[in-house]
Coordinates of C-alpha atoms in Angstrom, one line a residue:
G1336 CA -30.5 41.3 18.1
S1337 CA -29.9 45.1 17.9
G1338 CA -31.8 45.5 14.6
V1339 CA -28.8 47.3 13.1
S1340 CA -27.4 46.0 9.7
P1341 CA -23.8 47.5 9.6
F1342 CA -22.9 45.6 6.4
M1343 CA -25.9 46.4 4.2
P1344 CA -25.0 48.7 1.3
V1345 CA -26.6 52.2 1.3
T1346 CA -28.6 53.4 -1.6
S1347 CA -30.1 56.7 -2.3
P1348 CA -33.2 57.1 -4.5
S1349 CA -32.8 59.1 -7.6
S1350 CA -35.1 60.3 -10.3
L1351 CA -34.4 59.9 -14.0
I1352 CA -33.6 63.6 -14.5
A1353 CA -31.1 63.3 -11.5
T1354 CA -29.6 60.1 -12.9
V1355 CA -28.9 61.8 -16.3
G1356 CA -27.2 64.7 -14.5
H1357 CA -25.1 62.3 -12.4
A1358 CA -24.1 60.5 -15.7
V1359 CA -22.9 63.8 -17.2
L1360 CA -20.9 64.7 -14.1
F1361 CA -19.5 61.2 -14.0
I1362 CA -18.3 61.4 -17.7
I1363 CA -16.7 64.8 -17.2
R1364 CA -15.1 64.0 -13.9
L1365 CA -13.8 60.5 -14.5
P1366 CA -10.8 61.2 -16.8
F1367 CA -9.6 64.2 -14.6
F1368 CA -9.9 62.0 -11.4
L1369 CA -8.2 59.0 -12.8
A1370 CA -5.5 61.1 -14.4
Y1371 CA -4.7 63.1 -11.3
A1372 CA -5.0 59.9 -9.1
A1373 CA -2.4 58.2 -11.3
V1374 CA -0.1 61.2 -11.0
F1375 CA -0.6 61.4 -7.3
F1376 CA -0.1 57.8 -6.4
V1377 CA 2.8 57.1 -9.0
V1378 CA 4.8 60.5 -8.6
L1379 CA 3.6 62.9 -5.9
H1380 CA 3.0 60.3 -3.2
N1381 CA 6.5 58.9 -3.6
L1382 CA 8.4 62.3 -3.5
P1383 CA 9.8 63.6 -0.2
L1384 CA 7.4 66.5 -0.2
P1385 CA 6.9 68.7 3.0
A1386 CA 3.8 67.9 4.9
F1387 CA 1.9 70.9 3.7
A1388 CA 2.6 70.0 0.0
R1389 CA 1.5 66.4 0.6
K1390 CA -1.7 67.6 2.2
L1391 CA -2.4 70.2 -0.6
S1392 CA -1.9 67.4 -3.3
I1393 CA -4.5 65.3 -1.4
W1394 CA -7.0 68.2 -1.1
L1395 CA -6.8 68.6 -4.9
L1396 CA -7.7 65.0 -5.3
L1397 CA -10.7 65.4 -2.9
A1398 CA -11.8 68.5 -4.7
I1399 CA -12.4 66.9 -8.1
P1400 CA -15.4 64.9 -6.9
G1401 CA -16.6 67.7 -4.8
L1402 CA -15.3 66.6 -1.4
W1403 CA -14.8 70.1 0.0
W1404 CA -17.5 70.5 2.6
V1405 CA -16.4 69.3 5.9
D1406 CA -18.4 69.8 9.2
L1407 CA -15.6 69.4 11.7
Q1408 CA -16.4 69.8 15.5
L1409 CA -14.7 68.8 18.7
D1410 CA -16.8 66.9 21.2
G1411 CA -18.0 69.2 24.0
V1412 CA -16.5 72.4 22.3
R1413 CA -18.8 75.3 21.2
R1414 CA -19.2 75.9 17.5
G1415 CA -16.8 78.8 16.5
S1416 CA -14.3 78.2 19.2
L1417 CA -12.3 75.6 17.5
S1418 CA -9.3 77.9 16.8
Q1419 CA -9.2 78.6 20.6
Q1420 CA -8.6 75.1 21.6
P1421 CA -5.1 73.9 22.6
A1422 CA -3.0 71.7 20.3
S1423 CA -3.4 68.9 22.7
R1424 CA -7.3 68.8 22.1
V1425 CA -6.8 67.5 18.6
P1426 CA -4.7 64.7 17.2
H1427 CA -1.1 65.7 17.3
P1428 CA 2.4 64.1 16.7
G1429 CA 2.8 61.3 19.3
S1430 CA -1.0 60.5 19.5
V1431 CA -3.3 57.8 17.9
I1432 CA -6.4 58.4 16.0
A1433 CA -8.9 55.5 16.4
A1434 CA -11.3 56.2 13.5
N1435 CA -14.5 54.4 12.3
S1436 CA -14.2 52.8 8.8
T1437 CA -16.8 53.2 6.2
S1438 CA -15.3 54.3 2.9
P1439 CA -12.0 54.8 1.0
I1440 CA -12.5 58.5 1.6
D1441 CA -11.8 57.9 5.3
A1442 CA -8.0 57.6 4.7
L1443 CA -7.8 60.4 2.2
Y1444 CA -9.4 62.8 4.6
L1445 CA -7.3 61.8 7.5
A1446 CA -4.1 62.1 5.2
A1447 CA -5.3 65.6 4.0
V1448 CA -5.7 66.9 7.5
F1449 CA -3.3 65.0 9.8
D1450 CA -0.7 63.5 7.5
P1451 CA -0.6 60.3 9.6
I1452 CA 1.1 57.0 9.6
F1453 CA -1.5 54.4 8.7
V1454 CA -1.7 50.9 10.2
A1455 CA -4.0 47.9 9.6
S1456 CA -5.3 46.3 12.7
Y1457 CA -6.6 42.7 13.2
P1458 CA -9.4 41.2 15.2
G1459 CA -8.1 39.6 18.5
S1460 CA -4.6 40.7 18.0
P1461 CA -2.5 43.5 19.5
R1462 CA -0.3 43.5 16.4
V1463 CA -0.6 46.0 13.5
R1464 CA 0.9 46.4 10.1
H1465 CA 2.3 49.7 8.7
I1466 CA 0.6 50.4 5.4
S1467 CA 0.8 53.2 2.9
L1468 CA -2.1 55.6 2.1
A1469 CA -2.7 53.6 -1.1
R1470 CA -3.2 50.4 0.7
A1471 CA -5.4 52.1 3.3
I1472 CA -7.6 53.1 0.5
L1473 CA -7.6 49.8 -1.3
T1474 CA -8.5 47.9 1.9
A1475 CA -11.9 49.7 2.0
L1476 CA -12.6 48.2 -1.5
S1477 CA -10.7 45.0 -1.7
R1478 CA -12.2 41.8 -0.3
A1479 CA -8.8 40.1 -0.3
L1480 CA -7.2 42.8 1.9
Q1481 CA -10.1 43.3 4.1
L1482 CA -11.5 40.0 4.6
N1483 CA -9.2 37.1 3.6
E1484 CA -6.2 38.7 5.0
I1485 CA -7.6 40.2 8.1
V1486 CA -9.6 37.2 9.2
G1487 CA -6.9 34.8 8.3
P1488 CA -3.3 34.3 9.6
F1489 CA -0.5 36.7 8.9
A1490 CA 3.3 36.4 8.9
D1491 CA 4.9 37.8 12.2
G1492 CA 7.6 39.3 10.1
D1493 CA 5.2 41.7 8.5
V1494 CA 3.7 43.0 11.8
T1495 CA 4.7 45.2 14.7
D1496 CA 3.0 46.9 17.6
L1497 CA 2.0 50.5 18.2
P1498 CA 4.7 51.5 20.7
A1499 CA 7.4 50.2 18.3
L1500 CA 5.8 52.2 15.4
M1501 CA 5.4 55.3 17.4
A1502 CA 8.9 55.2 18.6
R1503 CA 10.2 55.1 15.0
H1504 CA 7.9 58.0 14.0
P1505 CA 7.7 60.3 17.0
D1506 CA 6.9 63.4 14.9
R1507 CA 3.7 61.7 13.2
V1508 CA 0.2 60.9 14.2
V1509 CA -0.7 57.2 13.9
A1510 CA -4.1 56.4 12.4
V1511 CA -5.7 53.1 13.1
F1512 CA -9.2 51.8 12.1
P1513 CA -9.7 49.5 15.0
E1514 CA -13.0 47.9 13.6
C1515 CA -10.6 46.1 11.2
G1516 CA -13.1 46.5 8.3
T1517 CA -15.7 48.9 6.7
T1518 CA -19.4 49.3 7.6
N1519 CA -22.1 51.4 6.4
G1520 CA -21.7 53.7 9.4
R1521 CA -24.8 52.5 11.3
G1522 CA -23.0 50.3 13.7
I1523 CA -19.6 50.1 15.5
L1524 CA -18.0 46.6 15.5
P1525 CA -15.9 45.2 18.4
L1526 CA -12.5 46.9 18.4
S1527 CA -9.1 45.4 17.9
P1528 CA -7.1 45.1 21.1
C1529 CA -4.2 46.8 19.4
L1530 CA -5.2 49.9 21.3
L1531 CA -4.2 48.3 24.5
A1532 CA -0.6 48.6 23.4
V1533 CA -0.6 52.3 23.3
P1534 CA 1.7 54.0 26.0
A1535 CA -0.1 55.5 29.0
D1536 CA 1.3 58.9 28.2
R1537 CA -0.1 59.0 24.6
A1538 CA -3.5 60.1 23.8
I1539 CA -6.1 58.0 21.7
F1540 CA -8.4 60.2 19.9
P1541 CA -11.8 58.6 18.8
L1542 CA -12.7 60.2 15.5
S1543 CA -16.0 59.6 13.7
M1544 CA -16.6 60.3 10.0
R1545 CA -20.0 60.3 8.3
Y1546 CA -20.9 61.2 4.7
T1547 CA -23.8 63.1 3.0
P1548 CA -25.0 61.4 0.9
P1549 CA -24.3 58.2 2.8
D1550 CA -24.1 55.9 -0.2
V1551 CA -20.2 56.5 -0.7
T1552 CA -19.7 53.9 2.1
T1553 CA -18.4 50.6 1.0
P1554 CA -19.4 48.0 3.6
V1555 CA -19.3 45.2 0.9
P1556 CA -15.9 45.1 -0.7
G1557 CA -15.0 43.3 -3.8
P1558 CA -14.8 43.7 -7.6
K1559 CA -18.3 45.3 -8.0
A1560 CA -17.5 47.9 -5.1
W1561 CA -15.0 49.7 -7.4
P1562 CA -17.4 50.9 -10.2
A1563 CA -20.3 51.4 -7.7
F1564 CA -18.2 53.6 -5.5
L1565 CA -16.7 55.7 -8.4
W1566 CA -20.3 56.3 -9.9
K1567 CA -21.5 57.6 -6.6
L1568 CA -18.5 59.6 -5.8
L1569 CA -18.1 61.3 -9.2
G1570 CA -21.8 61.5 -10.1
R1571 CA -22.9 63.6 -7.2
P1572 CA -22.4 67.4 -7.4
T1573 CA -20.8 67.5 -4.0
H1574 CA -20.4 65.6 -0.8
C1575 CA -20.2 66.6 2.8
I1576 CA -18.0 64.9 5.4
R1577 CA -19.2 65.2 9.0
V1578 CA -16.3 64.9 11.4
R1579 CA -16.3 64.6 15.2
I1580 CA -13.4 64.2 17.4
A1581 CA -13.8 63.2 21.1
E1582 CA -11.4 64.0 23.9
G1583 CA -8.1 62.1 24.2
V1584 CA -8.5 58.7 26.0
Y1585 CA -5.5 57.3 27.9
N1586 CA -4.5 53.7 28.3
T1587 CA -4.3 53.3 32.1
T1588 CA -3.6 49.6 31.6
Q1589 CA -0.1 50.7 30.6
A1590 CA 0.5 52.9 33.7
P1591 CA 2.7 51.7 36.4
N1592 CA -0.3 51.3 38.8
G1593 CA -2.5 49.7 36.2
N1594 CA -3.5 46.1 36.0
S1595 CA -0.8 45.5 33.2
A1596 CA 2.8 45.5 33.9
A1597 CA 4.4 48.7 32.7
G1598 CA 6.8 48.1 29.8
A1599 CA 5.3 44.7 29.0
P1600 CA 5.6 43.8 25.2
A1601 CA 2.6 44.6 23.3
H1602 CA 2.1 41.0 22.2
D1603 CA 1.9 39.8 25.8
L1604 CA -1.1 42.0 26.6
I1605 CA -3.7 39.6 25.2
R1606 CA -2.3 36.3 26.3
D1607 CA -5.4 34.8 28.0
A1608 CA -8.6 36.7 29.1
R1609 CA -8.7 40.5 28.6
T1610 CA -8.7 42.2 32.0
A1611 CA -11.7 44.3 33.1
E1612 CA -9.6 47.5 32.9
Q1613 CA -8.5 46.7 29.3
Q1614 CA -12.1 46.1 28.3
R1615 CA -13.1 49.4 29.8
L1616 CA -10.6 51.2 27.6
L1617 CA -11.9 49.6 24.4
D1618 CA -15.5 50.2 25.6
R1619 CA -14.7 53.9 26.1
V1620 CA -13.3 54.3 22.6
A1621 CA -16.1 52.3 21.0
D1622 CA -18.8 54.2 23.0
A1623 CA -17.3 57.5 21.9
L1624 CA -17.3 56.4 18.2
A1625 CA -20.9 55.3 18.5
R1626 CA -22.0 58.5 20.2
L1627 CA -20.1 60.8 17.8
G1628 CA -21.4 58.9 14.7
R1629 CA -25.0 58.4 16.0
A1630 CA -24.5 54.7 15.6
K1631 CA -25.1 51.7 17.8
R1632 CA -22.4 49.2 19.0
V1633 CA -22.9 45.7 17.6
A1634 CA -21.4 42.3 18.5
L1635 CA -21.0 41.3 14.8
T1636 CA -17.3 40.5 14.1
M1637 CA -15.3 40.3 10.8
R1638 CA -16.1 36.6 10.4
D1639 CA -19.8 37.6 10.4
K1640 CA -19.0 40.1 7.7
Q1641 CA -17.3 37.5 5.7
A1642 CA -20.2 35.3 5.9
F1643 CA -22.5 38.2 5.0
V1644 CA -20.5 39.1 2.0
E1645 CA -20.5 35.5 0.7
A1646 CA -24.3 35.3 1.1
W1647 CA -24.8 38.8 -0.4
E1648 CA -22.7 37.9 -3.6
K1649 CA -24.7 34.7 -4.0
R1650 CA -27.9 36.8 -4.0
R1651 CA -26.5 39.1 -6.6

């Protein structure tokens, strides 16, 4: 009804000469990219490196396909005054990043800038799963991880909640993709209620990422998404990431005077119907993501995406 198709793959027109140039770039970059990616995820990612060294190693991975142009702005902050803002205005240890999800690049960029703890969120559930950077990247490309697992049931032993995870890692930012799956960036899906478990004194920062060219998004995961993504990533001379960060949102439903009981277990937050105050919190985050990303909110769920992907694959 909104006229927005958030699951439709984005294509960019290209002339024959441009295609030949892209092919040359792709052939030159591919071995370097695969070799360094293997070294990073097999060796560097598993070493106890300091935060700055981990970030530097990720920036080197991003530099190979030309991902070094970043347009970063804080919502409501004048250009050129970013360095004058207090540390509390940007995601910081003990806070939560609620980011839109469109591409495997999302997780790499967040890791290069904020070095966060990544979690997977689930539709209709306040539970989350602590995942690695590699798994966060693979989820954007894998149908099994993004659709079959997220839509289907999961084992309680594999999941936790945000307060418990934040208590275990007080010196880290927690990054969650509350839409629970990737889109093409044109729509914001209904958010997971996992954000309702964030303690009242911890900020939730809506963070929007958009790409130019936009065809590096992966709204349709699966085996065909891998070669298509690498072709578009490595065949372009350069890419630009447009990043917008909204002001921190606080979960008043967890405050002593909120509608929810203070200190209540996260898994008890969504027992029956969601309260109006809880829905307002999710709406504030979703509205901020839509405004920052110049997108529209849609009512399509991950089950709708699963049906779309099945229909799309039959057409192909």
